[in-house]
Amino acid sequence: MKNITRFVVAIVGSLLLSHPANAQAVFSNSTSITIADNAAASPYPSDIVVSGVSAGVRRVTVQLDGVTHTFPEDIDIALVAPNGQCAMLMSDVGGNVPISGISLNFDDAAATMLPDSAQIVAGTYKPTNFGSSDGFVPPGPDATTCSQTLGQLVGQNPNGTWKLFVVDDESSDVGSISGGWTLTFTTQRLRTDVDGDGLSDLTVWRGSNGGWYTKLSSGTSSSLQWGTASQGDIPLAMDIDGDGKMDPAVYRPSSGGWYILKSSTGYSSWFTAKWGVSTDIPVVADFDGDGKSDLAVFRPATGGWYILYSGTNYTTSLAVAFGTNGDVPVPRDYDGDGLADIAVWRPSNGTWYVRQSSTGVPAITTWGTAGDIPVPDDYDGDGLADIAVWRPSTGVWWIRNSGTGTVTHISWGSGSMNDVPVPGDYDGDGKTDLAVWRPANGVWYIRRSSNGSYFTSAWGISSDIPISER
């Protein structure tokens, strides 16, 4: 198995779908915030300095600890990012019903908003603003520029000083945020990211010689050998060491063997395990939320999922029936809890069946038709996977945005040219870019989500397997 020339990385074989591992970076300021009557709070603002977050930010959440106020509707709270973008967390909510010592979490993926006039209870809410005349004294933000979503803060460089501005805009009542506040950034570790710069790299696997060939986002290239088509190996991209860089891997159906090179050792050591049988479909995802790839297979004959958890050093497992013969496994984090959800797409009726890890309750959505290729990923940058398909007959990407429920459809690629969808974050904005690889000329065609522009890069030959976030 081992014949390493130089280092390279790749991601997943074009016939498989997989879920990139997520990681969280948490920053807090526990200093109490005093909310004075009809005035700016103290301190104003309350700051958190963020540093060392390099991977693409896919989700931002905020927690306020120990919130107390005798008339909550008086409170206006805005979060300002280092680049000046502003999100209104809460304003004119909760009416005149006092609150005492509660924790409030703000997350775009929350199920509900804060109440307009009813009692506020501890919990997780969408940013909520029922007012239109909010005001912050200098150096606070212009409230008219503040969005009622944290999604606009996704994809930017998070490093720098984040500012929490709190004011009381009416007389006779006071309060505090006694435990301060916490910022949590969920960053997606792209398995196509070979060098750890937060951008997808271009990689192909050449089964004839087991070669992994990568063109880095910096423009340099690298290669190594791992696996062989003569054994029926299936190339996979994994991160079993949690270093945020790709570990090249192959699954060998004949033996159910997994062979994984470790990037953390400079590809000088490897990990092997037997997990699966010859008819299984290997599935790479982070089902236990530890930031490392778990070993998993989907067994079409029975609809069974068999998962070996990395969090216990691959010593504990889960077996669950979810799906049927003919289904395509599509694990992703659809509910935003940081864990991959067991999920399948059924071509016969175009239906997605998602077993939500947060609740265990299945979510069922009809999206797509026979002949489509499922390409779920986070296209709107809200930290949740969007249900999506690419239709070879028309070259159109049909995306159901999780954040808004709106539909995006864009023509990109051609089924008549045998294009292979290879979505990834090639521009580092925290949103998935539309991309296809064309075997006829080995060219990657990538449409940047950041500005709608595109670029092309010739990398690979017709017999290669492109490696992507799919």
PDB file of C-alpha atoms in Angstrom, residues 180-334:
ATOM      1  CA  GLY A 180     -21.208  38.290  30.197  1.00  0.00           C
ATOM      2  CA  TRP A 181     -21.405  36.768  26.742  1.00  0.00           C
ATOM      3  CA  THR A 182     -19.931  34.108  24.487  1.00  0.00           C
ATOM      4  CA  LEU A 183     -19.244  33.879  20.753  1.00  0.00           C
ATOM      5  CA  THR A 184     -19.101  30.470  19.067  1.00  0.00           C
ATOM      6  CA  PHE A 185     -17.816  29.999  15.533  1.00  0.00           C
ATOM      7  CA  THR A 186     -18.495  26.765  13.730  1.00  0.00           C
ATOM      8  CA  THR A 187     -15.864  26.214  11.078  1.00  0.00           C
ATOM      9  CA  GLN A 188     -16.093  23.573   8.404  1.00  0.00           C
ATOM     10  CA  ARG A 189     -12.994  21.544   7.780  1.00  0.00           C
ATOM     11  CA  LEU A 190     -13.015  20.916   4.076  1.00  0.00           C
ATOM     12  CA  ARG A 191     -11.750  17.457   3.280  1.00  0.00           C
ATOM     13  CA  THR A 192     -10.563  18.801  -0.055  1.00  0.00           C
ATOM     14  CA  ASP A 193      -8.308  21.191   1.845  1.00  0.00           C
ATOM     15  CA  VAL A 194      -4.837  19.673   1.637  1.00  0.00           C
ATOM     16  CA  ASP A 195      -2.807  22.495   3.158  1.00  0.00           C
ATOM     17  CA  GLY A 196      -5.227  23.734   5.807  1.00  0.00           C
ATOM     18  CA  ASP A 197      -5.817  27.204   4.356  1.00  0.00           C
ATOM     19  CA  GLY A 198      -9.616  26.895   4.448  1.00  0.00           C
ATOM     20  CA  LEU A 199     -10.029  26.552   0.677  1.00  0.00           C
ATOM     21  CA  SER A 200     -10.886  23.491  -1.395  1.00  0.00           C
ATOM     22  CA  ASP A 201      -7.999  22.195  -3.493  1.00  0.00           C
ATOM     23  CA  LEU A 202      -8.241  20.354  -6.817  1.00  0.00           C
ATOM     24  CA  THR A 203      -7.508  16.648  -6.523  1.00  0.00           C
ATOM     25  CA  VAL A 204      -7.916  13.591  -8.732  1.00  0.00           C
ATOM     26  CA  TRP A 205      -7.244   9.923  -8.028  1.00  0.00           C
ATOM     27  CA  ARG A 206      -5.714   7.830 -10.805  1.00  0.00           C
ATOM     28  CA  GLY A 207      -6.641   4.221 -10.202  1.00  0.00           C
ATOM     29  CA  SER A 208      -4.154   2.841 -12.730  1.00  0.00           C
ATOM     30  CA  ASN A 209      -1.223   3.766 -10.497  1.00  0.00           C
ATOM     31  CA  GLY A 210      -2.954   4.747  -7.236  1.00  0.00           C
ATOM     32  CA  GLY A 211      -1.795   8.307  -7.708  1.00  0.00           C
ATOM     33  CA  TRP A 212      -3.373  11.209  -5.870  1.00  0.00           C
ATOM     34  CA  TYR A 213      -2.649  14.427  -7.753  1.00  0.00           C
ATOM     35  CA  THR A 214      -3.441  17.777  -6.156  1.00  0.00           C
ATOM     36  CA  LYS A 215      -3.272  21.366  -7.319  1.00  0.00           C
ATOM     37  CA  LEU A 216      -3.282  23.531  -4.212  1.00  0.00           C
ATOM     38  CA  SER A 217      -5.203  26.799  -4.034  1.00  0.00           C
ATOM     39  CA  SER A 218      -1.795  28.500  -3.978  1.00  0.00           C
ATOM     40  CA  GLY A 219      -1.075  27.106  -7.450  1.00  0.00           C
ATOM     41  CA  THR A 220       1.571  24.567  -6.450  1.00  0.00           C
ATOM     42  CA  SER A 221       1.056  20.843  -6.945  1.00  0.00           C
ATOM     43  CA  SER A 222       1.831  17.609  -5.151  1.00  0.00           C
ATOM     44  CA  SER A 223       1.272  13.881  -5.471  1.00  0.00           C
ATOM     45  CA  LEU A 224       1.485  10.539  -3.703  1.00  0.00           C
ATOM     46  CA  GLN A 225       0.430   6.957  -4.293  1.00  0.00           C
ATOM     47  CA  TRP A 226      -2.168   5.191  -2.158  1.00  0.00           C
ATOM     48  CA  GLY A 227      -4.492   2.411  -3.206  1.00  0.00           C
ATOM     49  CA  THR A 228      -5.064   0.694  -6.540  1.00  0.00           C
ATOM     50  CA  ALA A 229      -7.945   0.200  -8.940  1.00  0.00           C
ATOM     51  CA  SER A 230      -6.834  -3.401  -9.521  1.00  0.00           C
ATOM     52  CA  GLN A 231      -8.152  -4.210  -6.015  1.00  0.00           C
ATOM     53  CA  GLY A 232     -11.380  -2.329  -6.622  1.00  0.00           C
ATOM     54  CA  ASP A 233     -10.353   0.411  -4.204  1.00  0.00           C
ATOM     55  CA  ILE A 234     -12.668   3.382  -3.739  1.00  0.00           C
ATOM     56  CA  PRO A 235     -10.884   6.681  -2.972  1.00  0.00           C
ATOM     57  CA  LEU A 236     -12.092   8.604   0.074  1.00  0.00           C
ATOM     58  CA  ALA A 237     -11.116  11.809   1.786  1.00  0.00           C
ATOM     59  CA  MET A 238     -11.005  11.648   5.566  1.00  0.00           C
ATOM     60  CA  ASP A 239      -9.663  13.477   8.586  1.00  0.00           C
ATOM     61  CA  ILE A 240      -9.112  10.874  11.278  1.00  0.00           C
ATOM     62  CA  ASP A 241      -6.449  12.859  13.136  1.00  0.00           C
ATOM     63  CA  GLY A 242      -8.475  16.060  13.442  1.00  0.00           C
ATOM     64  CA  ASP A 243      -5.765  18.367  12.105  1.00  0.00           C
ATOM     65  CA  GLY A 244      -8.040  20.003   9.534  1.00  0.00           C
ATOM     66  CA  LYS A 245      -6.124  18.527   6.620  1.00  0.00           C
ATOM     67  CA  MET A 246      -7.051  15.732   4.306  1.00  0.00           C
ATOM     68  CA  ASP A 247      -6.073  12.148   5.054  1.00  0.00           C
ATOM     69  CA  PRO A 248      -6.092  10.193   1.758  1.00  0.00           C
ATOM     70  CA  ALA A 249      -7.936   6.903   2.158  1.00  0.00           C
ATOM     71  CA  VAL A 250      -9.313   3.988   0.195  1.00  0.00           C
ATOM     72  CA  TYR A 251     -12.024   1.483   0.965  1.00  0.00           C
ATOM     73  CA  ARG A 252     -11.430  -2.035  -0.420  1.00  0.00           C
ATOM     74  CA  PRO A 253     -14.810  -3.771  -0.925  1.00  0.00           C
ATOM     75  CA  SER A 254     -13.286  -7.231  -1.353  1.00  0.00           C
ATOM     76  CA  SER A 255     -12.137  -7.234   2.271  1.00  0.00           C
ATOM     77  CA  GLY A 256     -14.147  -4.411   3.829  1.00  0.00           C
ATOM     78  CA  GLY A 257     -10.814  -2.807   4.614  1.00  0.00           C
ATOM     79  CA  TRP A 258     -10.145   0.884   5.225  1.00  0.00           C
ATOM     80  CA  TYR A 259      -6.618   2.154   4.528  1.00  0.00           C
ATOM     81  CA  ILE A 260      -5.962   5.718   5.667  1.00  0.00           C
ATOM     82  CA  LEU A 261      -2.810   7.855   5.454  1.00  0.00           C
ATOM     83  CA  LYS A 262      -2.329  10.359   8.276  1.00  0.00           C
ATOM     84  CA  SER A 263      -1.554  13.957   7.291  1.00  0.00           C
ATOM     85  CA  SER A 264      -0.485  14.738  10.872  1.00  0.00           C
ATOM     86  CA  THR A 265       2.574  12.495  10.472  1.00  0.00           C
ATOM     87  CA  GLY A 266       3.524  13.865   7.063  1.00  0.00           C
ATOM     88  CA  TYR A 267       1.887  10.790   5.491  1.00  0.00           C
ATOM     89  CA  SER A 268       4.538   8.542   7.022  1.00  0.00           C
ATOM     90  CA  SER A 269       2.074   6.402   9.002  1.00  0.00           C
ATOM     91  CA  TRP A 270      -1.364   5.002   8.385  1.00  0.00           C
ATOM     92  CA  PHE A 271      -4.415   3.475  10.009  1.00  0.00           C
ATOM     93  CA  THR A 272      -6.250   0.347   8.883  1.00  0.00           C
ATOM     94  CA  ALA A 273      -9.547  -1.196   9.956  1.00  0.00           C
ATOM     95  CA  LYS A 274     -12.024  -3.734   8.677  1.00  0.00           C
ATOM     96  CA  TRP A 275     -15.558  -2.365   8.634  1.00  0.00           C
ATOM     97  CA  GLY A 276     -18.077  -3.435   6.029  1.00  0.00           C
ATOM     98  CA  VAL A 277     -18.741  -6.090   3.411  1.00  0.00           C
ATOM     99  CA  SER A 278     -18.267  -6.165  -0.338  1.00  0.00           C
ATOM    100  CA  THR A 279     -21.713  -4.815  -1.223  1.00  0.00           C
ATOM    101  CA  ASP A 280     -21.629  -1.904   1.224  1.00  0.00           C
ATOM    102  CA  ILE A 281     -21.276   1.740   0.216  1.00  0.00           C
ATOM    103  CA  PRO A 282     -18.578   3.517   2.271  1.00  0.00           C
ATOM    104  CA  VAL A 283     -19.757   6.789   3.809  1.00  0.00           C
ATOM    105  CA  VAL A 284     -17.428   9.334   5.419  1.00  0.00           C
ATOM    106  CA  ALA A 285     -18.919  11.750   7.948  1.00  0.00           C
ATOM    107  CA  ASP A 286     -18.561  13.080  11.483  1.00  0.00           C
ATOM    108  CA  PHE A 287     -21.540  11.535  13.235  1.00  0.00           C
ATOM    109  CA  ASP A 288     -20.305  12.082  16.808  1.00  0.00           C
ATOM    110  CA  GLY A 289     -19.185  15.692  16.424  1.00  0.00           C
ATOM    111  CA  ASP A 290     -15.585  15.287  17.551  1.00  0.00           C
ATOM    112  CA  GLY A 291     -14.116  16.903  14.432  1.00  0.00           C
ATOM    113  CA  LYS A 292     -12.811  13.613  13.073  1.00  0.00           C
ATOM    114  CA  SER A 293     -14.078  11.254  10.396  1.00  0.00           C
ATOM    115  CA  ASP A 294     -15.995   8.178  11.499  1.00  0.00           C
ATOM    116  CA  LEU A 295     -15.947   4.924   9.538  1.00  0.00           C
ATOM    117  CA  ALA A 296     -19.397   4.153   8.183  1.00  0.00           C
ATOM    118  CA  VAL A 297     -21.094   2.059   5.529  1.00  0.00           C
ATOM    119  CA  PHE A 298     -24.594   1.955   4.081  1.00  0.00           C
ATOM    120  CA  ARG A 299     -25.838  -1.538   3.252  1.00  0.00           C
ATOM    121  CA  PRO A 300     -28.367  -1.271   0.380  1.00  0.00           C
ATOM    122  CA  ALA A 301     -29.673  -4.825   0.795  1.00  0.00           C
ATOM    123  CA  THR A 302     -31.065  -4.049   4.241  1.00  0.00           C
ATOM    124  CA  GLY A 303     -31.035  -0.240   4.424  1.00  0.00           C
ATOM    125  CA  GLY A 304     -28.651  -0.569   7.358  1.00  0.00           C
ATOM    126  CA  TRP A 305     -26.136   2.033   8.500  1.00  0.00           C
ATOM    127  CA  TYR A 306     -23.105   0.776  10.416  1.00  0.00           C
ATOM    128  CA  ILE A 307     -21.041   3.512  12.058  1.00  0.00           C
ATOM    129  CA  LEU A 308     -17.734   3.112  13.915  1.00  0.00           C
ATOM    130  CA  TYR A 309     -17.111   6.201  16.045  1.00  0.00           C
ATOM    131  CA  SER A 310     -13.794   8.066  16.038  1.00  0.00           C
ATOM    132  CA  GLY A 311     -14.646   9.666  19.395  1.00  0.00           C
ATOM    133  CA  THR A 312     -13.992   6.364  21.154  1.00  0.00           C
ATOM    134  CA  ASN A 313     -10.951   5.567  19.020  1.00  0.00           C
ATOM    135  CA  TYR A 314     -13.129   3.358  16.830  1.00  0.00           C
ATOM    136  CA  THR A 315     -14.141   1.019  19.662  1.00  0.00           C
ATOM    137  CA  THR A 316     -17.899   1.703  19.781  1.00  0.00           C
ATOM    138  CA  SER A 317     -20.427   1.534  16.991  1.00  0.00           C
ATOM    139  CA  LEU A 318     -24.011   2.148  15.966  1.00  0.00           C
ATOM    140  CA  ALA A 319     -26.230   0.035  13.732  1.00  0.00           C
ATOM    141  CA  VAL A 320     -29.503   1.540  12.539  1.00  0.00           C
ATOM    142  CA  ALA A 321     -31.899   0.801   9.696  1.00  0.00           C
ATOM    143  CA  PHE A 322     -32.704   3.871   7.633  1.00  0.00           C
ATOM    144  CA  GLY A 323     -33.369   3.566   3.920  1.00  0.00           C
ATOM    145  CA  THR A 324     -33.939   0.875   1.359  1.00  0.00           C
ATOM    146  CA  ASN A 325     -32.263  -0.706  -1.647  1.00  0.00           C
ATOM    147  CA  GLY A 326     -31.725   1.909  -4.356  1.00  0.00           C
ATOM    148  CA  ASP A 327     -31.369   4.813  -1.944  1.00  0.00           C
ATOM    149  CA  VAL A 328     -28.323   7.098  -2.106  1.00  0.00           C
ATOM    150  CA  PRO A 329     -26.684   7.916   1.254  1.00  0.00           C
ATOM    151  CA  VAL A 330     -26.460  11.701   1.744  1.00  0.00           C
ATOM    152  CA  PRO A 331     -25.163  12.379   5.291  1.00  0.00           C
ATOM    153  CA  ARG A 332     -24.900  16.053   6.158  1.00  0.00           C
ATOM    154  CA  ASP A 333     -25.635  18.323   9.112  1.00  0.00           C
ATOM    155  CA  TYR A 334     -29.159  19.339   8.138  1.00  0.00           C
TER     156      TYR A 334
END
